[in-house]
Amino acid sequence: MDQARRRTDELFELLKPSAIFSRPIPERHRLIFYLGHLEAFDWNQIARTALGAASFHAEFDKLFEFGIDPPVGQAAQDQPAEWPSVPEVLAYNRRVRDNIDRLLDQAPEQIVHVAIEHRLMHAETLAYLFHNLPYDQKRPEAISQQSAGRAIKPVLIEIPAGDATLGQKRCEFGWDNEFAEHRVHVPAFGISTYKVTNGQYLHFVRDGAPAPHFWIERASQWFYRGMFGAVPLPLNAPVYVTHQEASSYARWAGKSLPTEPQFHRASYGTLQGGERPYPWGEAQPEARRGNFDFHHWDPTDVDSSPAGDSFFGISQLVGNGWEWTRTQFGPFPGFEPFSFYPGYSKNFFDEEHYVLKGASPRTGACFLRRSFRNWFRPNYPYVYAGFRVTET
Ligand SMILES: [Fe+2]
């Protein structure tokens, strides 16, 4: 909990004070909401719901309870003056932390785990928000330049038919949508060794496709809009796009996006039928160098980490950007919502969200577990998400 709190505290320290009431993504709350939300969530879940504690600030418990996810283009209309001041929110936060620290030993392990992962999820989605702030609203950090290696050649690797295990064992931690564990037969298919790069996507843009949200054009040159500054478009880095853009590219290239079971088969499968916990095998993610767990802000080249690190020789299946699948987010057989947070997944089983797998540079190592599923609307352009293509 201390580490997760440090992670989100450090993020807020990146902001210039004037940024806190801004709304860098129109479909999300103003940043002040998130300052209160992380503590309100812990308080509501751990103290009030699990342990029956009485509220000391019922208005804030409610105001900061839930985020929003309206259809793209339907922005919230609230004004900065409608929100409490920063000192009021910080006073609430301090009181919550003092209380939670006293209660933590009594809280059910599952709820504590939920609170920690919830905070770490926001460490990533806050990065999406901060990414869209003007640069002068953030304290500057060094901008990493990409290497200019040889162009990545798209190669499809054949994955033989086999079973893939989706979901989590009941005895292990997972969010409600990760249950129940089940096996799916996956017919043979081909999948690209590397994620689709900016360089490959540039051909599509030159053929008339709109440029992704993360690109800017200046004097006929393309730049990548990084967290702390724009750099000449790194051609070998993965392109970050929406699901709609990824699907259009795949169609243009005569390919498809992988399904969720295909992603599992390519990432964790072997020829013998056994499956690995991580693409590279048994080693824990912390012992592995890859672009995840907050080491970098922006993507690195698609061939920058150990090449072909899954059994079948596919690279970077976790890290360096989530990967869109063509599977709509829905319940696994045996799904039951968490009683203490019934809307966490169920509210998104609406055929308007798609599953993403893998991880981005700002994804905590705990989310690299095989069963973790991420989901977003197909036209939400702010996610650190790319894709690779398949052929059947
Ligand atoms: Fe949240």
Short mmCIF file of C-alpha atoms and ligand atoms in Angstrom, two decimals:
data_model
loop_
_atom_site.label_atom_id
_atom_site.label_comp_id
_atom_site.label_asym_id
_atom_site.label_seq_id
_atom_site.Cartn_x
_atom_site.Cartn_y
_atom_site.Cartn_z
CA MET A 1 0.00 0.00 0.00
CA ASP A 2 2.87 2.38 0.85
CA GLN A 3 4.54 1.72 -2.50
CA ALA A 4 1.32 2.20 -4.43
CA ARG A 5 0.63 5.46 -2.56
CA ARG A 6 4.14 6.69 -3.35
CA ARG A 7 3.56 5.87 -7.00
CA THR A 8 0.41 8.02 -7.24
CA ASP A 9 1.80 10.78 -4.95
CA GLU A 10 4.79 11.13 -7.28
CA LEU A 11 2.46 11.51 -10.23
CA PHE A 12 0.58 14.42 -8.69
CA GLU A 13 3.95 16.06 -7.95
CA LEU A 14 4.52 16.25 -11.73
CA LEU A 15 1.70 18.78 -12.05
CA LYS A 16 2.10 22.52 -11.89
CA PRO A 17 -0.47 23.77 -9.31
CA SER A 18 -2.65 25.41 -11.97
CA ALA A 19 -3.25 22.04 -13.68
CA ILE A 20 -5.28 20.40 -10.94
CA PHE A 21 -8.66 21.81 -12.05
CA SER A 22 -8.10 21.10 -15.74
CA ARG A 23 -9.75 18.28 -17.71
CA PRO A 24 -7.12 17.02 -20.17
CA ILE A 25 -9.42 14.29 -21.53
CA PRO A 26 -12.94 15.61 -22.25
CA GLU A 27 -14.62 12.29 -21.34
CA ARG A 28 -12.99 12.08 -17.93
CA HIS A 29 -13.26 14.08 -14.70
CA ARG A 30 -11.13 17.10 -13.88
CA LEU A 31 -7.83 16.10 -12.22
CA ILE A 32 -9.05 17.28 -8.80
CA PHE A 33 -11.47 14.33 -8.82
CA TYR A 34 -8.60 11.83 -8.96
CA LEU A 35 -6.80 13.56 -6.09
CA GLY A 36 -9.77 12.66 -3.90
CA HIS A 37 -10.85 9.46 -5.66
CA LEU A 38 -7.89 7.25 -4.72
CA GLU A 39 -8.41 7.86 -1.00
CA ALA A 40 -12.22 7.83 -1.23
CA PHE A 41 -12.08 4.42 -2.92
CA ASP A 42 -9.86 2.98 -0.16
CA TRP A 43 -12.04 4.52 2.50
CA ASN A 44 -15.33 3.35 0.94
CA GLN A 45 -14.10 -0.18 0.25
CA ILE A 46 -11.85 -0.97 3.19
CA ALA A 47 -13.31 1.07 6.04
CA ARG A 48 -16.98 1.59 5.25
CA THR A 49 -17.97 -1.48 3.23
CA ALA A 50 -15.67 -4.18 4.63
CA LEU A 51 -15.35 -3.00 8.23
CA GLY A 52 -18.55 -0.97 8.75
CA ALA A 53 -16.77 2.25 9.81
CA ALA A 54 -18.85 5.45 10.06
CA SER A 55 -18.22 8.28 7.58
CA PHE A 56 -16.41 11.39 8.76
CA HIS A 57 -17.09 13.21 5.44
CA ALA A 58 -20.05 11.59 3.67
CA GLU A 59 -20.14 14.31 1.00
CA PHE A 60 -16.58 13.56 -0.18
CA ASP A 61 -17.11 9.79 0.12
CA LYS A 62 -19.86 10.19 -2.49
CA LEU A 63 -18.34 12.98 -4.62
CA PHE A 64 -15.10 11.06 -5.18
CA GLU A 65 -16.61 7.57 -5.33
CA PHE A 66 -16.66 6.73 -9.07
CA GLY A 67 -15.05 7.84 -12.31
CA ILE A 68 -16.92 8.31 -15.60
CA ASP A 69 -16.77 6.68 -19.05
CA PRO A 70 -19.32 8.39 -21.34
CA PRO A 71 -19.31 7.74 -25.10
CA VAL A 72 -16.49 9.64 -26.81
CA GLY A 73 -17.64 13.19 -27.56
CA GLN A 74 -20.06 13.41 -24.60
CA ALA A 75 -17.95 15.46 -22.21
CA ALA A 76 -18.99 16.29 -18.65
CA GLN A 77 -20.08 19.90 -18.16
CA ASP A 78 -19.11 20.68 -14.55
CA GLN A 79 -17.08 23.81 -13.75
CA PRO A 80 -13.92 24.13 -11.57
CA ALA A 81 -15.82 26.23 -9.00
CA GLU A 82 -18.14 23.27 -8.33
CA TRP A 83 -15.22 21.24 -6.87
CA PRO A 84 -13.74 21.54 -3.37
CA SER A 85 -10.37 23.27 -2.89
CA VAL A 86 -7.08 21.36 -2.93
CA PRO A 87 -6.45 21.92 0.85
CA GLU A 88 -9.91 20.50 1.63
CA VAL A 89 -9.22 17.40 -0.45
CA LEU A 90 -5.73 16.94 1.01
CA ALA A 91 -7.15 17.19 4.55
CA TYR A 92 -9.69 14.47 3.68
CA ASN A 93 -6.92 12.35 2.17
CA ARG A 94 -4.72 12.63 5.26
CA ARG A 95 -7.56 11.60 7.53
CA VAL A 96 -8.42 8.66 5.29
CA ARG A 97 -4.82 7.43 5.26
CA ASP A 98 -4.51 7.69 9.06
CA ASN A 99 -7.71 5.69 9.47
CA ILE A 100 -6.84 3.11 6.83
CA ASP A 101 -3.40 2.56 8.37
CA ARG A 102 -5.02 1.75 11.70
CA LEU A 103 -7.61 -0.57 10.12
CA LEU A 104 -5.51 -2.32 7.50
CA ASP A 105 -4.67 -5.38 9.63
CA GLN A 106 -8.36 -6.11 10.18
CA ALA A 107 -9.36 -5.75 6.53
CA PRO A 108 -9.99 -8.83 4.35
CA GLU A 109 -6.95 -9.59 2.20
CA GLN A 110 -9.00 -9.54 -1.01
CA ILE A 111 -10.23 -5.97 -0.37
CA VAL A 112 -6.73 -4.73 0.41
CA HIS A 113 -5.52 -6.33 -2.83
CA VAL A 114 -8.38 -4.69 -4.74
CA ALA A 115 -7.49 -1.29 -3.24
CA ILE A 116 -3.80 -1.60 -4.12
CA GLU A 117 -4.48 -2.72 -7.70
CA HIS A 118 -7.15 -0.04 -8.09
CA ARG A 119 -4.57 2.59 -7.14
CA LEU A 120 -1.97 1.12 -9.51
CA MET A 121 -4.53 1.06 -12.35
CA HIS A 122 -5.02 4.76 -11.76
CA ALA A 123 -1.23 5.25 -11.79
CA GLU A 124 -1.58 4.24 -15.45
CA THR A 125 -4.80 6.05 -16.35
CA LEU A 126 -3.51 9.23 -14.64
CA ALA A 127 -0.54 9.03 -17.01
CA TYR A 128 -3.04 9.06 -19.93
CA LEU A 129 -4.63 12.17 -18.47
CA PHE A 130 -1.32 13.92 -17.78
CA HIS A 131 -0.09 12.96 -21.26
CA ASN A 132 -2.80 15.21 -22.68
CA LEU A 133 -1.93 18.26 -20.60
CA PRO A 134 0.02 21.05 -22.32
CA TYR A 135 3.74 20.58 -21.60
CA ASP A 136 3.90 23.82 -19.61
CA GLN A 137 1.45 22.33 -17.08
CA LYS A 138 3.94 19.58 -16.11
CA ARG A 139 7.30 19.78 -14.39
CA PRO A 140 9.78 18.90 -17.14
CA GLU A 141 11.59 15.55 -17.30
CA ALA A 142 14.22 14.32 -19.71
CA ILE A 143 12.86 13.25 -23.10
CA SER A 144 14.13 9.89 -24.26
CA GLN A 145 15.13 9.64 -27.90
CA GLN A 146 14.51 6.50 -29.88
CA SER A 147 17.23 4.60 -31.67
CA ALA A 148 17.12 4.77 -35.45
CA GLY A 149 17.60 1.11 -36.32
CA ARG A 150 16.80 -0.73 -39.50
CA ALA A 151 13.13 -0.82 -40.48
CA ILE A 152 11.23 -3.68 -38.88
CA LYS A 153 10.06 -6.20 -41.44
CA PRO A 154 6.60 -7.61 -40.70
CA VAL A 155 6.89 -11.39 -40.37
CA LEU A 156 4.01 -13.71 -39.54
CA ILE A 157 4.75 -16.75 -37.39
CA GLU A 158 2.54 -19.81 -37.62
CA ILE A 159 1.01 -20.89 -34.32
CA PRO A 160 -0.23 -24.51 -34.43
CA ALA A 161 -3.70 -25.39 -33.14
CA GLY A 162 -3.89 -25.96 -29.39
CA ASP A 163 -5.74 -25.08 -26.19
CA ALA A 164 -5.43 -21.79 -24.33
CA THR A 165 -6.32 -21.28 -20.67
CA LEU A 166 -8.19 -18.06 -19.99
CA GLY A 167 -9.09 -16.77 -16.56
CA GLN A 168 -7.81 -17.23 -13.05
CA LYS A 169 -7.92 -20.08 -10.51
CA ARG A 170 -10.41 -19.46 -7.69
CA CYS A 171 -7.63 -19.73 -5.08
CA GLU A 172 -5.65 -16.85 -6.65
CA PHE A 173 -6.36 -13.13 -6.70
CA GLY A 174 -8.11 -11.69 -9.72
CA TRP A 175 -10.81 -9.12 -10.50
CA ASP A 176 -14.32 -10.49 -11.03
CA ASN A 177 -14.01 -10.58 -14.86
CA GLU A 178 -10.99 -12.92 -14.61
CA PHE A 179 -13.18 -15.81 -13.34
CA ALA A 180 -13.80 -18.58 -13.99
CA GLU A 181 -10.74 -20.26 -15.44
CA HIS A 182 -11.55 -22.22 -18.60
CA ARG A 183 -9.88 -23.68 -21.65
CA VAL A 184 -10.57 -22.71 -25.24
CA HIS A 185 -9.47 -24.56 -28.37
CA VAL A 186 -7.65 -22.26 -30.79
CA PRO A 187 -7.26 -23.38 -34.44
CA ALA A 188 -3.93 -22.69 -36.16
CA PHE A 189 -3.26 -19.09 -37.16
CA GLY A 190 -0.40 -16.75 -38.07
CA ILE A 191 0.55 -13.71 -35.96
CA SER A 192 3.10 -10.93 -36.47
CA THR A 193 6.38 -11.28 -34.58
CA TYR A 194 6.37 -7.61 -33.61
CA LYS A 195 3.73 -5.06 -32.80
CA VAL A 196 2.82 -2.83 -35.77
CA THR A 197 5.25 0.10 -35.78
CA ASN A 198 4.82 3.81 -36.45
CA GLY A 199 6.82 3.26 -39.63
CA GLN A 200 4.37 0.61 -40.89
CA TYR A 201 1.37 2.70 -39.91
CA LEU A 202 2.86 5.70 -41.75
CA HIS A 203 2.28 3.85 -45.05
CA PHE A 204 -1.41 3.57 -44.11
CA VAL A 205 -1.57 7.30 -43.27
CA ARG A 206 0.11 8.14 -46.58
CA ASP A 207 -2.61 6.04 -48.19
CA GLY A 208 -5.26 8.33 -46.69
CA ALA A 209 -5.88 7.07 -43.14
CA PRO A 210 -6.20 9.72 -40.42
CA ALA A 211 -3.11 10.17 -38.20
CA PRO A 212 -3.29 8.67 -34.70
CA HIS A 213 -3.93 10.90 -31.68
CA PHE A 214 -0.30 10.56 -30.54
CA TRP A 215 1.12 12.02 -33.77
CA ILE A 216 1.53 15.68 -34.69
CA GLU A 217 2.54 17.09 -38.04
CA ARG A 218 4.86 20.11 -38.15
CA ALA A 219 6.15 21.47 -41.46
CA SER A 220 5.33 18.19 -43.24
CA GLN A 221 7.27 16.16 -40.62
CA TRP A 222 5.61 13.70 -38.26
CA PHE A 223 6.35 13.81 -34.54
CA TYR A 224 5.37 11.57 -31.65
CA ARG A 225 3.70 13.54 -28.87
CA GLY A 226 5.51 12.10 -25.84
CA MET A 227 4.76 12.63 -22.17
CA PHE A 228 7.22 15.51 -21.77
CA GLY A 229 7.89 16.64 -25.34
CA ALA A 230 7.48 15.84 -29.01
CA VAL A 231 10.18 13.84 -30.81
CA PRO A 232 10.59 12.97 -34.50
CA LEU A 233 8.30 10.00 -35.10
CA PRO A 234 10.18 6.92 -33.84
CA LEU A 235 9.57 4.62 -36.79
CA ASN A 236 10.41 1.38 -34.98
CA ALA A 237 8.30 2.07 -31.89
CA PRO A 238 4.80 0.56 -31.69
CA VAL A 239 2.05 2.81 -33.00
CA TYR A 240 -0.55 3.77 -30.37
CA VAL A 241 -4.01 3.74 -31.95
CA THR A 242 -7.68 3.17 -31.21
CA HIS A 243 -9.39 -0.17 -31.79
CA GLN A 244 -11.11 1.31 -34.83
CA GLU A 245 -7.80 2.44 -36.31
CA ALA A 246 -6.15 -0.90 -35.55
CA SER A 247 -9.06 -2.76 -37.20
CA SER A 248 -8.94 -0.47 -40.26
CA TYR A 249 -5.19 -1.02 -40.65
CA ALA A 250 -5.63 -4.78 -40.34
CA ARG A 251 -8.35 -4.73 -43.04
CA TRP A 252 -6.17 -2.51 -45.27
CA ALA A 253 -3.33 -5.03 -44.86
CA GLY A 254 -5.66 -7.97 -45.56
CA LYS A 255 -5.29 -9.26 -41.98
CA SER A 256 -7.27 -9.29 -38.69
CA LEU A 257 -6.72 -8.41 -35.07
CA PRO A 258 -6.17 -11.42 -32.79
CA THR A 259 -8.98 -12.73 -30.62
CA GLU A 260 -8.41 -12.89 -26.87
CA PRO A 261 -7.87 -16.71 -27.04
CA GLN A 262 -5.42 -16.27 -29.96
CA PHE A 263 -3.44 -13.73 -27.92
CA HIS A 264 -3.28 -16.27 -25.07
CA ARG A 265 -2.21 -19.10 -27.35
CA ALA A 266 0.56 -16.98 -28.96
CA SER A 267 1.75 -15.61 -25.61
CA TYR A 268 1.60 -18.53 -23.20
CA GLY A 269 1.20 -21.68 -25.32
CA THR A 270 3.81 -24.30 -26.15
CA LEU A 271 4.00 -27.18 -28.58
CA GLN A 272 3.68 -29.78 -25.84
CA GLY A 273 0.34 -28.38 -24.70
CA GLY A 274 1.64 -26.95 -21.42
CA GLU A 275 1.30 -23.22 -20.83
CA ARG A 276 3.60 -20.65 -19.28
CA PRO A 277 2.61 -18.05 -16.66
CA TYR A 278 4.45 -15.36 -18.65
CA PRO A 279 5.47 -15.35 -22.32
CA TRP A 280 9.13 -15.88 -21.35
CA GLY A 281 8.42 -18.65 -18.82
CA GLU A 282 8.34 -18.75 -15.03
CA ALA A 283 10.51 -15.75 -14.04
CA GLN A 284 8.63 -12.99 -12.22
CA PRO A 285 8.18 -9.76 -14.24
CA GLU A 286 10.28 -7.77 -11.74
CA ALA A 287 13.29 -9.92 -12.69
CA ARG A 288 12.76 -9.28 -16.36
CA ARG A 289 13.72 -6.19 -18.35
CA GLY A 290 10.82 -4.98 -20.41
CA ASN A 291 8.93 -1.76 -20.98
CA PHE A 292 6.43 -2.12 -18.13
CA ASP A 293 6.26 -1.30 -14.40
CA PHE A 294 6.87 2.44 -14.69
CA HIS A 295 10.50 2.47 -15.91
CA HIS A 296 9.73 4.58 -18.99
CA TRP A 297 7.01 7.04 -19.95
CA ASP A 298 6.93 6.34 -23.67
CA PRO A 299 7.32 3.30 -25.94
CA THR A 300 10.68 1.91 -27.00
CA ASP A 301 11.45 0.12 -30.27
CA VAL A 302 9.51 -3.09 -30.87
CA ASP A 303 12.78 -5.04 -31.05
CA SER A 304 14.35 -3.38 -27.99
CA SER A 305 13.66 -6.16 -25.47
CA PRO A 306 14.74 -9.82 -25.82
CA ALA A 307 13.71 -10.94 -29.28
CA GLY A 308 11.09 -13.60 -29.76
CA ASP A 309 10.59 -14.19 -26.10
CA SER A 310 7.46 -16.33 -26.21
CA PHE A 311 7.74 -20.07 -26.88
CA PHE A 312 6.72 -19.46 -30.49
CA GLY A 313 9.18 -16.57 -30.97
CA ILE A 314 6.78 -13.64 -30.67
CA SER A 315 8.19 -10.43 -29.14
CA GLN A 316 6.89 -8.02 -26.51
CA LEU A 317 3.57 -9.69 -25.83
CA VAL A 318 3.62 -7.88 -22.50
CA GLY A 319 4.98 -4.36 -22.13
CA ASN A 320 5.59 -1.46 -24.54
CA GLY A 321 1.87 -0.92 -25.13
CA TRP A 322 -1.35 -2.85 -24.58
CA GLU A 323 -2.62 -4.82 -27.56
CA TRP A 324 -6.15 -4.56 -28.91
CA THR A 325 -7.98 -7.81 -29.55
CA ARG A 326 -11.08 -8.19 -31.66
CA THR A 327 -12.90 -9.76 -28.69
CA GLN A 328 -15.66 -7.69 -27.13
CA PHE A 329 -15.36 -7.41 -23.35
CA GLY A 330 -17.82 -9.84 -21.79
CA PRO A 331 -18.19 -12.29 -18.92
CA PHE A 332 -16.35 -15.62 -18.78
CA PRO A 333 -18.51 -18.70 -18.05
CA GLY A 334 -19.21 -18.68 -14.31
CA PHE A 335 -18.75 -14.92 -13.93
CA GLU A 336 -20.06 -13.42 -10.70
CA PRO A 337 -19.72 -9.72 -9.90
CA PHE A 338 -17.83 -8.77 -6.74
CA SER A 339 -20.48 -8.20 -4.06
CA PHE A 340 -18.55 -5.17 -2.76
CA TYR A 341 -18.09 -3.58 -6.22
CA PRO A 342 -20.82 -5.00 -8.48
CA GLY A 343 -20.37 -2.54 -11.34
CA TYR A 344 -16.60 -2.92 -11.79
CA SER A 345 -16.90 -5.15 -14.87
CA LYS A 346 -20.63 -5.69 -15.37
CA ASN A 347 -21.25 -2.04 -16.30
CA PHE A 348 -18.95 -2.54 -19.29
CA PHE A 349 -20.47 -5.75 -20.69
CA ASP A 350 -22.27 -3.57 -23.20
CA GLU A 351 -20.78 -4.57 -26.56
CA GLU A 352 -19.12 -1.15 -26.60
CA HIS A 353 -15.77 -2.15 -25.09
CA TYR A 354 -12.98 -4.38 -26.41
CA VAL A 355 -10.45 -6.52 -24.55
CA LEU A 356 -6.80 -5.45 -24.47
CA LYS A 357 -4.01 -7.75 -23.32
CA GLY A 358 -0.34 -7.23 -22.50
CA ALA A 359 0.82 -4.08 -20.71
CA SER A 360 2.09 -0.58 -21.36
CA PRO A 361 5.18 1.25 -20.05
CA ARG A 362 2.96 2.54 -17.21
CA THR A 363 1.39 -0.80 -16.22
CA GLY A 364 2.34 -2.17 -12.81
CA ALA A 365 4.05 -5.59 -12.80
CA CYS A 366 1.12 -7.19 -10.93
CA PHE A 367 -1.09 -6.76 -14.02
CA LEU A 368 1.18 -8.97 -16.10
CA ARG A 369 -0.57 -12.03 -14.70
CA ARG A 370 -1.94 -14.12 -17.52
CA SER A 371 -5.59 -13.70 -16.57
CA PHE A 372 -5.67 -9.89 -16.37
CA ARG A 373 -7.97 -8.23 -18.90
CA ASN A 374 -8.14 -4.54 -19.77
CA TRP A 375 -10.95 -2.92 -21.78
CA PHE A 376 -11.75 0.38 -23.47
CA ARG A 377 -14.18 1.85 -25.96
CA PRO A 378 -13.10 1.24 -29.58
CA ASN A 379 -12.75 4.95 -30.37
CA TYR A 380 -11.08 6.11 -27.14
CA PRO A 381 -7.74 7.43 -28.39
CA TYR A 382 -5.82 8.10 -25.16
CA VAL A 383 -4.72 4.57 -24.21
CA TYR A 384 -1.13 3.37 -24.57
CA ALA A 385 -2.35 0.65 -26.91
CA GLY A 386 -1.19 -0.78 -30.19
CA PHE A 387 -1.79 -4.05 -31.94
CA ARG A 388 -0.41 -6.84 -34.05
CA VAL A 389 -2.12 -8.62 -36.91
CA THR A 390 -3.17 -12.21 -37.53
CA GLU A 391 -3.99 -14.38 -40.48
CA THR A 392 -6.02 -17.58 -40.45
FE FE B 1 -11.28 4.26 -9.83
#
